[in-house]
mmCIF file of C-alpha atoms and ligand atoms in Angstrom:
data_model
loop_
_atom_site.group_PDB
_atom_site.id
_atom_site.type_symbol
_atom_site.label_atom_id
_atom_site.label_comp_id
_atom_site.label_asym_id
_atom_site.label_seq_id
_atom_site.Cartn_x
_atom_site.Cartn_y
_atom_site.Cartn_z
ATOM 1 C CA UNK A 309 14.808 -27.153 -0.969
ATOM 2 C CA UNK A 310 13.683 -29.135 2.062
ATOM 3 C CA UNK A 311 9.949 -29.893 1.681
ATOM 4 C CA UNK A 312 7.782 -31.767 4.188
ATOM 5 C CA UNK A 313 5.849 -34.812 2.985
ATOM 6 C CA UNK A 314 2.653 -32.777 2.664
ATOM 7 C CA UNK A 315 4.437 -29.996 0.798
ATOM 8 C CA UNK A 316 5.895 -32.527 -1.630
ATOM 9 C CA UNK A 317 2.446 -34.081 -2.115
ATOM 10 C CA UNK A 318 1.078 -30.620 -2.873
ATOM 11 C CA UNK A 319 3.841 -30.124 -5.423
ATOM 12 C CA UNK A 320 3.004 -33.495 -6.947
ATOM 13 C CA UNK A 321 -0.613 -32.434 -7.411
ATOM 14 C CA UNK A 322 -2.173 -34.749 -4.828
ATOM 15 C CA UNK A 323 -4.317 -31.918 -3.424
ATOM 16 C CA UNK A 324 -5.436 -30.527 -6.774
ATOM 17 C CA UNK A 325 -4.197 -28.326 -9.561
ATOM 18 C CA UNK A 326 -4.638 -24.950 -7.818
ATOM 19 C CA UNK A 327 -2.461 -25.788 -4.799
ATOM 20 C CA UNK A 328 0.011 -27.513 -7.117
ATOM 21 C CA UNK A 329 0.372 -24.386 -9.266
ATOM 22 C CA UNK A 330 0.760 -22.267 -6.128
ATOM 23 C CA UNK A 331 3.433 -24.617 -4.767
ATOM 24 C CA UNK A 332 5.321 -24.597 -8.075
ATOM 25 C CA UNK A 333 5.520 -20.794 -7.916
ATOM 26 C CA UNK A 334 6.583 -20.633 -4.262
ATOM 27 C CA UNK A 335 9.215 -23.355 -4.711
ATOM 28 C CA UNK A 336 10.561 -21.616 -7.838
ATOM 29 C CA UNK A 337 10.828 -18.312 -5.938
ATOM 30 C CA UNK A 338 12.448 -20.094 -3.012
ATOM 31 C CA UNK A 339 15.070 -21.655 -5.277
ATOM 32 C CA UNK A 340 15.874 -18.302 -6.912
ATOM 33 C CA UNK A 341 16.368 -16.638 -3.519
ATOM 34 C CA UNK A 342 18.126 -19.552 -1.802
ATOM 35 C CA UNK A 343 15.387 -20.569 0.664
ATOM 36 C CA UNK A 344 16.046 -23.860 2.452
ATOM 37 C CA UNK A 345 12.439 -24.492 3.414
ATOM 38 C CA UNK A 346 8.929 -23.055 3.611
ATOM 39 C CA UNK A 347 7.479 -21.208 6.576
ATOM 40 C CA UNK A 348 3.841 -21.061 7.738
ATOM 41 C CA UNK A 349 2.167 -17.674 7.337
ATOM 42 C CA UNK A 350 -0.665 -16.168 9.356
ATOM 43 C CA UNK A 351 -2.023 -13.798 6.714
ATOM 44 C CA UNK A 352 -1.696 -12.465 3.189
ATOM 45 C CA UNK A 353 -2.517 -9.195 1.504
ATOM 46 C CA UNK A 354 -3.008 -9.340 -2.242
ATOM 47 C CA UNK A 355 -2.397 -6.763 -4.944
ATOM 48 C CA UNK A 356 -3.429 -7.262 -8.567
ATOM 49 C CA UNK A 357 -7.007 -6.226 -7.914
ATOM 50 C CA UNK A 358 -7.692 -3.456 -10.425
ATOM 51 C CA UNK A 359 -8.701 -4.337 -13.962
ATOM 52 C CA UNK A 360 -6.605 -1.353 -15.039
ATOM 53 C CA UNK A 361 -3.416 -2.926 -13.706
ATOM 54 C CA UNK A 362 -3.990 -6.641 -14.405
ATOM 55 C CA UNK A 363 -6.006 -6.433 -17.649
ATOM 56 C CA UNK A 364 -7.465 -9.469 -19.432
ATOM 57 C CA UNK A 365 -4.305 -11.521 -18.816
ATOM 58 C CA UNK A 366 -4.667 -11.144 -15.052
ATOM 59 C CA UNK A 367 -8.393 -11.827 -15.208
ATOM 60 C CA UNK A 368 -7.718 -15.080 -17.087
ATOM 61 C CA UNK A 369 -5.077 -16.069 -14.500
ATOM 62 C CA UNK A 370 -7.659 -15.630 -11.734
ATOM 63 C CA UNK A 371 -10.376 -17.507 -13.704
ATOM 64 C CA UNK A 372 -7.962 -20.426 -14.115
ATOM 65 C CA UNK A 373 -6.940 -20.423 -10.466
ATOM 66 C CA UNK A 374 -10.595 -20.558 -9.369
ATOM 67 C CA UNK A 375 -11.317 -23.339 -11.884
ATOM 68 C CA UNK A 376 -8.343 -25.308 -10.564
ATOM 69 C CA UNK A 377 -9.639 -25.102 -7.000
ATOM 70 C CA UNK A 378 -7.384 -22.381 -5.581
ATOM 71 C CA UNK A 379 -8.747 -21.352 -2.142
ATOM 72 C CA UNK A 380 -6.915 -19.308 0.462
ATOM 73 C CA UNK A 381 -5.957 -20.985 3.757
ATOM 74 C CA UNK A 382 -5.186 -17.883 5.827
ATOM 75 C CA UNK A 383 -6.846 -14.512 6.278
ATOM 76 C CA UNK A 384 -6.273 -12.718 2.984
ATOM 77 C CA UNK A 385 -7.283 -9.163 2.155
ATOM 78 C CA UNK A 386 -7.337 -7.373 -1.183
ATOM 79 C CA UNK A 387 -5.850 -4.083 -2.338
ATOM 80 C CA UNK A 388 -7.932 -1.261 -3.889
ATOM 81 C CA UNK A 389 -9.740 -1.936 -7.151
ATOM 82 C CA UNK A 390 -10.219 0.405 -10.114
ATOM 83 C CA UNK A 391 -13.525 1.884 -8.992
ATOM 84 C CA UNK A 392 -15.949 2.486 -6.146
ATOM 85 C CA UNK A 393 -18.425 -0.403 -6.296
ATOM 86 C CA UNK A 394 -21.456 1.872 -6.252
ATOM 87 C CA UNK A 395 -20.161 5.291 -7.395
ATOM 88 C CA UNK A 396 -18.168 4.133 -10.405
ATOM 89 C CA UNK A 397 -20.172 6.200 -12.901
ATOM 90 C CA UNK A 398 -19.283 9.366 -10.917
ATOM 91 C CA UNK A 399 -15.626 8.386 -11.416
ATOM 92 C CA UNK A 400 -16.164 8.438 -15.220
ATOM 93 C CA UNK A 401 -15.706 4.653 -15.385
ATOM 94 C CA UNK A 402 -17.114 2.901 -18.460
ATOM 95 C CA UNK A 403 -19.589 0.043 -18.157
ATOM 96 C CA UNK A 404 -17.265 -2.525 -19.799
ATOM 97 C CA UNK A 405 -14.536 -1.656 -17.264
ATOM 98 C CA UNK A 406 -17.040 -1.915 -14.396
ATOM 99 C CA UNK A 407 -18.168 -5.378 -15.550
ATOM 100 C CA UNK A 408 -14.619 -6.726 -15.775
ATOM 101 C CA UNK A 409 -13.806 -5.214 -12.372
ATOM 102 C CA UNK A 410 -16.893 -6.826 -10.851
ATOM 103 C CA UNK A 411 -15.810 -10.200 -12.273
ATOM 104 C CA UNK A 412 -12.367 -9.831 -10.664
ATOM 105 C CA UNK A 413 -14.061 -9.289 -7.310
ATOM 106 C CA UNK A 414 -16.249 -12.367 -7.805
ATOM 107 C CA UNK A 415 -13.155 -14.455 -8.503
ATOM 108 C CA UNK A 416 -11.313 -13.267 -5.403
ATOM 109 C CA UNK A 417 -14.470 -13.881 -3.357
ATOM 110 C CA UNK A 418 -14.672 -17.399 -4.796
ATOM 111 C CA UNK A 419 -11.151 -18.042 -3.509
ATOM 112 C CA UNK A 420 -12.135 -16.926 -0.008
ATOM 113 C CA UNK A 421 -10.327 -13.565 -0.120
ATOM 114 C CA UNK A 422 -11.856 -10.737 1.933
ATOM 115 C CA UNK A 423 -12.659 -8.160 -0.745
ATOM 116 C CA UNK A 424 -12.358 -5.198 1.587
ATOM 117 C CA UNK A 425 -10.182 -3.511 -1.049
ATOM 118 C CA UNK A 426 -8.061 -1.262 1.118
ATOM 119 C CA UNK A 427 -4.328 -0.636 1.153
ATOM 120 C CA UNK A 428 -4.410 -0.085 4.947
ATOM 121 C CA UNK A 429 -5.971 -3.390 6.091
ATOM 122 C CA UNK A 430 -3.545 -3.300 9.040
ATOM 123 C CA UNK A 431 -5.792 -0.786 10.845
ATOM 124 C CA UNK A 432 -8.817 -3.060 11.009
ATOM 125 C CA UNK A 433 -9.332 -6.237 8.951
ATOM 126 C CA UNK A 434 -5.896 -7.822 8.774
ATOM 127 C CA UNK A 435 -3.614 -7.017 11.708
ATOM 128 C CA UNK A 436 -0.522 -9.230 11.984
ATOM 129 C CA UNK A 437 1.411 -9.556 15.226
ATOM 130 C CA UNK A 438 5.098 -9.103 16.062
ATOM 131 C CA UNK A 439 7.226 -11.881 14.492
ATOM 132 C CA UNK A 440 4.296 -13.315 12.468
ATOM 133 C CA UNK A 441 5.390 -14.565 9.070
ATOM 134 C CA UNK A 442 3.032 -13.129 6.448
ATOM 135 C CA UNK A 443 2.974 -12.750 2.656
ATOM 136 C CA UNK A 444 1.965 -9.243 1.752
ATOM 137 C CA UNK A 445 1.964 -7.484 -1.568
ATOM 138 C CA UNK A 446 1.297 -3.698 -1.852
ATOM 139 C CA UNK A 447 4.613 -2.045 -1.179
ATOM 140 C CA UNK A 448 3.330 0.541 1.313
ATOM 141 C CA UNK A 449 1.304 -1.938 3.362
ATOM 142 C CA UNK A 450 4.008 -4.582 3.541
ATOM 143 C CA UNK A 451 6.551 -1.994 4.634
ATOM 144 C CA UNK A 452 4.134 -0.810 7.328
ATOM 145 C CA UNK A 453 3.606 -4.286 8.791
ATOM 146 C CA UNK A 454 7.304 -5.160 8.557
ATOM 147 C CA UNK A 455 8.367 -1.934 10.231
ATOM 148 C CA UNK A 456 5.677 -0.664 12.591
ATOM 149 C CA UNK A 457 4.320 -4.064 13.636
ATOM 150 C CA UNK A 458 7.432 -6.214 13.249
ATOM 151 C CA UNK A 459 5.682 -8.906 11.204
ATOM 152 C CA UNK A 460 7.891 -10.513 8.562
ATOM 153 C CA UNK A 461 7.247 -10.390 4.856
ATOM 154 C CA UNK A 462 9.232 -10.014 1.686
ATOM 155 C CA UNK A 463 8.172 -7.603 -1.001
ATOM 156 C CA UNK A 464 5.644 -9.920 -2.634
ATOM 157 C CA UNK A 465 4.061 -9.478 -6.026
ATOM 158 C CA UNK A 466 0.369 -10.255 -6.644
ATOM 159 C CA UNK A 467 0.795 -13.887 -7.885
ATOM 160 C CA UNK A 468 3.362 -14.735 -5.169
ATOM 161 C CA UNK A 469 1.113 -13.419 -2.386
ATOM 162 C CA UNK A 470 -1.892 -15.293 -3.805
ATOM 163 C CA UNK A 471 0.112 -18.525 -4.073
ATOM 164 C CA UNK A 472 1.294 -18.143 -0.466
ATOM 165 C CA UNK A 473 -2.288 -17.468 0.667
ATOM 166 C CA UNK A 474 -3.471 -20.670 -1.053
ATOM 167 C CA UNK A 475 -0.738 -22.730 0.624
ATOM 168 C CA UNK A 476 -0.699 -20.926 3.977
ATOM 169 C CA UNK A 477 3.080 -20.949 3.501
ATOM 170 C CA UNK A 478 5.819 -19.062 1.765
ATOM 171 C CA UNK A 479 9.511 -19.561 1.024
ATOM 172 C CA UNK A 480 11.722 -18.818 4.013
ATOM 173 C CA UNK A 481 14.279 -16.258 2.830
ATOM 174 C CA UNK A 482 14.997 -12.529 2.948
ATOM 175 C CA UNK A 483 13.061 -10.550 5.546
ATOM 176 C CA UNK A 484 11.570 -13.712 7.071
ATOM 177 C CA UNK A 485 14.962 -14.271 8.654
ATOM 178 C CA UNK A 486 15.953 -12.014 11.539
ATOM 179 C CA UNK A 487 19.548 -11.684 10.375
ATOM 180 C CA UNK A 488 18.350 -9.976 7.177
ATOM 181 C CA UNK A 489 16.378 -7.327 9.064
ATOM 182 C CA UNK A 490 19.483 -5.526 10.300
ATOM 183 C CA UNK A 491 19.635 -1.796 9.469
ATOM 184 C CA UNK A 492 22.033 -0.830 6.669
ATOM 185 C CA UNK A 493 22.154 2.944 7.212
ATOM 186 C CA UNK A 494 21.327 5.384 10.004
ATOM 187 C CA UNK A 495 19.239 8.407 9.024
ATOM 188 C CA UNK A 496 19.555 11.310 11.431
ATOM 189 C CA UNK A 497 16.742 13.665 10.646
ATOM 190 C CA UNK A 498 15.120 16.820 11.838
ATOM 191 C CA UNK A 499 11.815 17.591 10.131
ATOM 192 C CA UNK A 500 8.418 19.042 10.988
ATOM 193 C CA UNK A 501 5.524 16.927 12.098
ATOM 194 C CA UNK A 502 3.078 16.953 9.182
ATOM 195 C CA UNK A 503 2.191 13.779 7.306
ATOM 196 C CA UNK A 504 3.326 15.538 4.118
ATOM 197 C CA UNK A 505 6.800 16.107 5.545
ATOM 198 C CA UNK A 506 7.027 12.425 6.404
ATOM 199 C CA UNK A 507 6.008 11.604 2.839
ATOM 200 C CA UNK A 508 8.760 13.917 1.547
ATOM 201 C CA UNK A 509 11.273 12.361 3.952
ATOM 202 C CA UNK A 510 10.439 8.885 2.675
ATOM 203 C CA UNK A 511 10.769 10.104 -0.895
ATOM 204 C CA UNK A 512 14.222 11.561 -0.246
ATOM 205 C CA UNK A 513 15.462 8.483 1.627
ATOM 206 C CA UNK A 514 14.076 6.019 -0.938
ATOM 207 C CA UNK A 515 15.722 7.963 -3.797
ATOM 208 C CA UNK A 516 18.994 8.077 -1.872
ATOM 209 C CA UNK A 517 19.408 4.514 -0.629
ATOM 210 C CA UNK A 518 17.344 2.374 -3.040
ATOM 211 C CA UNK A 519 16.587 -0.865 -1.249
ATOM 212 C CA UNK A 520 18.486 -0.671 2.052
ATOM 213 C CA UNK A 521 17.041 -0.809 5.576
ATOM 214 C CA UNK A 522 17.123 2.651 7.187
ATOM 215 C CA UNK A 523 17.308 3.218 10.922
ATOM 216 C CA UNK A 524 15.810 6.614 11.752
ATOM 217 C CA UNK A 525 16.753 8.826 14.675
ATOM 218 C CA UNK A 526 15.144 12.143 15.580
ATOM 219 C CA UNK A 527 11.534 11.469 14.586
ATOM 220 C CA UNK A 528 8.497 10.041 16.393
ATOM 221 C CA UNK A 529 5.980 9.117 13.715
ATOM 222 C CA UNK A 530 2.521 7.730 14.499
ATOM 223 C CA UNK A 531 0.425 5.481 12.264
ATOM 224 C CA UNK A 532 -0.416 8.143 9.664
ATOM 225 C CA UNK A 533 3.192 9.328 9.389
ATOM 226 C CA UNK A 534 4.562 5.784 9.158
ATOM 227 C CA UNK A 535 2.077 4.896 6.419
ATOM 228 C CA UNK A 536 3.076 8.019 4.437
ATOM 229 C CA UNK A 537 6.812 7.420 4.723
ATOM 230 C CA UNK A 538 6.479 3.673 4.064
ATOM 231 C CA UNK A 539 4.577 4.436 0.855
ATOM 232 C CA UNK A 540 7.032 6.992 -0.468
ATOM 233 C CA UNK A 541 10.165 4.990 0.441
ATOM 234 C CA UNK A 542 8.712 1.999 -1.382
ATOM 235 C CA UNK A 543 8.000 4.014 -4.523
ATOM 236 C CA UNK A 544 11.077 6.258 -4.857
ATOM 237 C CA UNK A 545 13.171 3.256 -3.743
ATOM 238 C CA UNK A 546 12.308 -0.363 -3.010
ATOM 239 C CA UNK A 547 12.446 -0.180 0.783
ATOM 240 C CA UNK A 548 10.408 -2.888 2.491
ATOM 241 C CA UNK A 549 11.546 -2.407 6.101
ATOM 242 C CA UNK A 550 12.790 0.439 8.277
ATOM 243 C CA UNK A 551 13.375 0.970 11.961
ATOM 244 C CA UNK A 552 12.679 4.099 14.016
ATOM 245 C CA UNK A 553 14.446 4.617 17.333
ATOM 246 C CA UNK A 554 12.002 4.438 20.260
ATOM 247 C CA UNK A 555 9.080 3.766 17.912
ATOM 248 C CA UNK A 556 9.269 0.498 15.957
ATOM 249 C CA UNK A 557 9.439 -2.843 17.805
ATOM 250 C CA UNK A 558 12.772 -4.168 16.548
ATOM 251 C CA UNK A 559 14.914 -1.039 16.835
ATOM 252 C CA UNK A 560 16.899 -2.368 19.815
ATOM 253 C CA UNK A 561 17.610 -5.762 18.277
ATOM 254 C CA UNK A 562 20.699 -4.902 16.250
ATOM 255 C CA UNK A 563 24.170 -3.508 16.814
ATOM 256 C CA UNK A 564 24.287 -0.303 14.765
ATOM 257 C CA UNK A 565 27.666 0.948 15.980
ATOM 258 C CA UNK A 566 29.445 0.325 12.664
ATOM 259 C CA UNK A 567 26.754 1.629 10.309
ATOM 260 C CA UNK A 568 27.160 4.805 8.231
ATOM 261 C CA UNK A 569 24.998 7.815 9.048
ATOM 262 C CA UNK A 570 23.274 10.203 6.643
ATOM 263 C CA UNK A 571 21.779 13.498 7.870
ATOM 264 C CA UNK A 572 18.572 14.694 6.245
ATOM 265 C CA UNK A 573 17.040 18.003 7.171
ATOM 266 C CA UNK A 574 14.493 20.575 6.089
ATOM 267 C CA UNK A 575 16.611 21.829 3.194
ATOM 268 C CA UNK A 576 16.626 18.324 1.644
ATOM 269 C CA UNK A 577 12.849 18.172 1.962
ATOM 270 C CA UNK A 578 12.496 21.630 0.416
ATOM 271 C CA UNK A 579 14.583 20.578 -2.585
ATOM 272 C CA UNK A 580 12.388 17.499 -3.074
ATOM 273 C CA UNK A 581 9.244 19.595 -2.675
ATOM 274 C CA UNK A 582 10.377 22.000 -5.390
ATOM 275 C CA UNK A 583 11.195 19.124 -7.697
ATOM 276 C CA UNK A 584 7.986 17.145 -7.335
ATOM 277 C CA UNK A 585 5.370 19.384 -8.971
ATOM 278 C CA UNK A 586 5.180 20.013 -12.691
ATOM 279 C CA UNK A 587 1.913 21.928 -12.939
ATOM 280 C CA UNK A 588 0.497 24.913 -11.084
ATOM 281 C CA UNK A 589 -3.152 24.101 -11.771
ATOM 282 C CA UNK A 590 -5.183 20.896 -11.488
ATOM 283 C CA UNK A 591 -8.468 19.343 -12.653
ATOM 284 C CA UNK A 592 -8.588 16.721 -9.905
ATOM 285 C CA UNK A 593 -7.386 16.635 -6.305
ATOM 286 C CA UNK A 594 -7.045 13.120 -4.924
ATOM 287 C CA UNK A 595 -6.415 12.517 -1.230
ATOM 288 C CA UNK A 596 -5.947 9.130 0.391
ATOM 289 C CA UNK A 597 -2.747 7.496 -0.840
ATOM 290 C CA UNK A 598 -2.424 5.289 1.141
ATOM 291 C CA UNK A 599 -6.117 5.225 2.074
ATOM 292 C CA UNK A 600 -7.327 7.778 4.611
ATOM 293 C CA UNK A 601 -7.526 6.616 8.230
ATOM 294 C CA UNK A 602 -10.349 7.647 10.557
ATOM 295 C CA UNK A 603 -8.078 10.319 12.055
ATOM 296 C CA UNK A 604 -7.341 11.770 8.627
ATOM 297 C CA UNK A 605 -11.048 11.758 7.712
ATOM 298 C CA UNK A 606 -11.769 13.778 10.894
ATOM 299 C CA UNK A 607 -8.932 16.205 10.117
ATOM 300 C CA UNK A 608 -10.083 16.814 6.548
ATOM 301 C CA UNK A 609 -13.698 17.287 7.646
ATOM 302 C CA UNK A 610 -12.608 19.817 10.261
ATOM 303 C CA UNK A 611 -10.599 21.738 7.634
ATOM 304 C CA UNK A 612 -13.691 21.908 5.400
ATOM 305 C CA UNK A 613 -16.437 22.429 7.995
ATOM 306 C CA UNK A 614 -18.380 25.652 7.477
ATOM 307 C CA UNK A 615 -16.630 26.443 4.157
ATOM 308 C CA UNK A 616 -18.086 26.591 0.652
ATOM 309 C CA UNK A 617 -16.654 25.011 -2.464
ATOM 310 C CA UNK A 618 -15.690 27.750 -4.918
ATOM 311 C CA UNK A 619 -14.064 25.832 -7.730
ATOM 312 C CA UNK A 620 -15.001 23.192 -10.277
ATOM 313 C CA UNK A 621 -11.888 21.131 -9.538
ATOM 314 C CA UNK A 622 -13.046 17.585 -8.826
ATOM 315 C CA UNK A 623 -12.028 16.120 -5.461
ATOM 316 C CA UNK A 624 -11.702 12.444 -4.516
ATOM 317 C CA UNK A 625 -11.237 11.295 -0.932
ATOM 318 C CA UNK A 626 -10.213 7.627 -0.974
ATOM 319 C CA UNK A 627 -10.642 5.268 1.953
ATOM 320 C CA UNK A 628 -12.045 1.861 2.813
ATOM 321 C CA UNK A 629 -15.747 1.116 3.011
ATOM 322 C CA UNK A 630 -15.438 0.332 6.732
ATOM 323 C CA UNK A 631 -13.774 3.673 7.529
ATOM 324 C CA UNK A 632 -16.236 5.544 5.338
ATOM 325 C CA UNK A 633 -19.108 3.961 7.266
ATOM 326 C CA UNK A 634 -17.536 4.773 10.648
ATOM 327 C CA UNK A 635 -16.962 8.409 9.614
ATOM 328 C CA UNK A 636 -20.448 9.133 8.309
ATOM 329 C CA UNK A 637 -20.571 12.637 9.871
ATOM 330 C CA UNK A 638 -17.256 13.575 8.241
ATOM 331 C CA UNK A 639 -18.436 12.089 4.946
ATOM 332 C CA UNK A 640 -21.436 14.474 4.904
ATOM 333 C CA UNK A 641 -19.081 17.471 5.148
ATOM 334 C CA UNK A 642 -16.565 16.101 2.658
ATOM 335 C CA UNK A 643 -19.217 15.293 0.079
ATOM 336 C CA UNK A 644 -20.047 19.008 -0.178
ATOM 337 C CA UNK A 645 -16.608 19.267 -1.789
ATOM 338 C CA UNK A 646 -16.154 16.008 -3.675
ATOM 339 C CA UNK A 647 -16.656 12.268 -3.749
ATOM 340 C CA UNK A 648 -15.767 10.095 -0.780
ATOM 341 C CA UNK A 649 -14.821 6.880 -2.558
ATOM 342 C CA UNK A 650 -14.475 3.418 -1.060
ATOM 343 C CA UNK A 651 -12.370 0.483 -2.289
ATOM 344 C CA UNK A 652 -10.392 2.414 -4.895
ATOM 345 C CA UNK A 653 -7.679 4.992 -5.462
ATOM 346 C CA UNK A 654 -6.626 7.499 -8.066
ATOM 347 C CA UNK A 655 -3.617 5.464 -9.211
ATOM 348 C CA UNK A 656 -5.396 2.171 -9.930
ATOM 349 C CA UNK A 657 -8.454 3.867 -11.443
ATOM 350 C CA UNK A 658 -8.393 4.595 -15.208
ATOM 351 C CA UNK A 659 -8.206 8.405 -14.894
ATOM 352 C CA UNK A 660 -5.997 8.944 -17.941
ATOM 353 C CA UNK A 661 -8.107 10.310 -20.780
ATOM 354 C CA UNK A 662 -10.451 11.955 -18.237
ATOM 355 C CA UNK A 663 -7.966 14.129 -16.336
ATOM 356 C CA UNK A 664 -4.458 15.273 -17.216
ATOM 357 C CA UNK A 665 -3.483 17.382 -14.157
ATOM 358 C CA UNK A 666 -3.903 16.029 -10.653
ATOM 359 C CA UNK A 667 -3.068 17.257 -7.156
ATOM 360 C CA UNK A 668 -1.916 14.918 -4.386
ATOM 361 C CA UNK A 669 -0.302 15.136 -0.949
ATOM 362 C CA UNK A 670 1.390 11.762 -1.416
ATOM 363 C CA UNK A 671 4.855 11.339 -2.915
ATOM 364 C CA UNK A 672 3.923 7.762 -3.799
ATOM 365 C CA UNK A 673 0.874 8.925 -5.759
ATOM 366 C CA UNK A 674 3.036 11.625 -7.318
ATOM 367 C CA UNK A 675 5.385 8.952 -8.751
ATOM 368 C CA UNK A 676 2.631 6.724 -10.112
ATOM 369 C CA UNK A 677 0.373 9.512 -11.367
ATOM 370 C CA UNK A 678 3.192 10.415 -13.739
ATOM 371 C CA UNK A 679 4.236 6.923 -14.760
ATOM 372 C CA UNK A 680 0.945 4.947 -14.707
ATOM 373 C CA UNK A 681 -1.656 7.650 -15.260
ATOM 374 C CA UNK A 682 -0.026 10.155 -17.677
ATOM 375 C CA UNK A 683 -0.684 13.069 -15.317
ATOM 376 C CA UNK A 684 1.060 16.302 -14.655
ATOM 377 C CA UNK A 685 1.113 16.525 -10.878
ATOM 378 C CA UNK A 686 0.936 19.110 -8.135
ATOM 379 C CA UNK A 687 2.382 17.577 -4.959
ATOM 380 C CA UNK A 688 1.502 19.747 -1.964
ATOM 381 C CA UNK A 689 0.418 19.561 1.665
ATOM 382 C CA UNK A 690 -3.274 18.777 2.175
ATOM 383 C CA UNK A 691 -3.987 22.264 3.562
ATOM 384 C CA UNK A 692 -2.575 23.921 0.420
ATOM 385 C CA UNK A 693 -4.481 21.562 -1.875
ATOM 386 C CA UNK A 694 -7.784 22.219 -0.115
ATOM 387 C CA UNK A 695 -7.249 25.980 -0.405
ATOM 388 C CA UNK A 696 -7.555 25.555 -4.191
ATOM 389 C CA UNK A 697 -11.225 24.623 -3.882
ATOM 390 C CA UNK A 698 -12.363 27.029 -1.154
HETATM 391 FE FE1 F3S B 704 -2.965 2.653 -1.802
HETATM 392 FE FE2 F3S B 704 -3.422 3.317 -4.296
HETATM 393 FE FE3 F3S B 704 -1.644 4.643 -2.920
HETATM 394 S S1 F3S B 704 -3.285 1.289 -3.510
HETATM 395 S S2 F3S B 704 -0.822 3.186 -1.472
HETATM 396 S S3 F3S B 704 -3.856 4.552 -2.493
HETATM 397 S S4 F3S B 704 -1.430 3.987 -5.026
#
């Protein structure tokens, strides 16, 4: 791999142990994937934030990185953690868990990471630009910035994104190179316009094509729809980039005349819908995977306004602290029905052992609630889920 003098010095440890360890990881990844050099990045988004998912091993890794002088060089935001910082007891979180989680936050803060703890930092705190090279973890968020913004990132893991943030560089391979961003399949589709239908569409396409690059025709998703389909394509498959005709910034940049076409319609979505639920009652309804935007907070509040809660099913609305603060009027209405939680989500919170049946409107949450949280799941549109509690 072709390293500049400064990059080689970093690898040799001349700038300290933390940057050296980061460089060793990035160079190793670059060699595996055939990168010829490194590329400067403008931002990073880090996963590996919840004590539930990283455990004591991850905590020790972060302690060591801080001790070795690891500090981020570019704007770096953090994914949701395992609890709301102030309402954790209401989430049935134990004190030992809360203490470990708080320590993880201290360590990220010590490295200069913005601990905003949202999986949609691209709406406010961390907004890349077209053609920016970035190093993002969190499969839904990285797919969003690759696709809707046209920034360039590979599907980073937590340690790789942190190492890139410390260096301000990553290995130049994969989706950093324009030639690798070419669509691999055309998806002609005709679906309705709800966010839930976009989540189902992403689920169907991800299951069908695995890790290709779809090029959609026939849909005009906005931010909320793109975030839903990005999340579900990245969980049922491993899709990190997609193009949408007349919507995403790179759709015109490739010749698609020789690419196969798949048609997906309402009957495919209906089949997925029927397959996704394995319980007809729930103890918890969790909305906000990915985190709720301001628009979604307004929509939920307007669905609930003037109604009374008539069920003891617990409800969690998950968003960022900044959006929660901006939507204080909506929060008042929503809190009549459940907890509006900041910085966390149902998947990375330790809900197993507390709940066993959960409702969600997200196909991504549906996948992980089964595999990471031992839940039976009801996967339905938000309107149907909210009817359960009214
Ligand atoms: Fe975000 Fe948690 Fe879903 S991190 S994408 S709300 S699983």
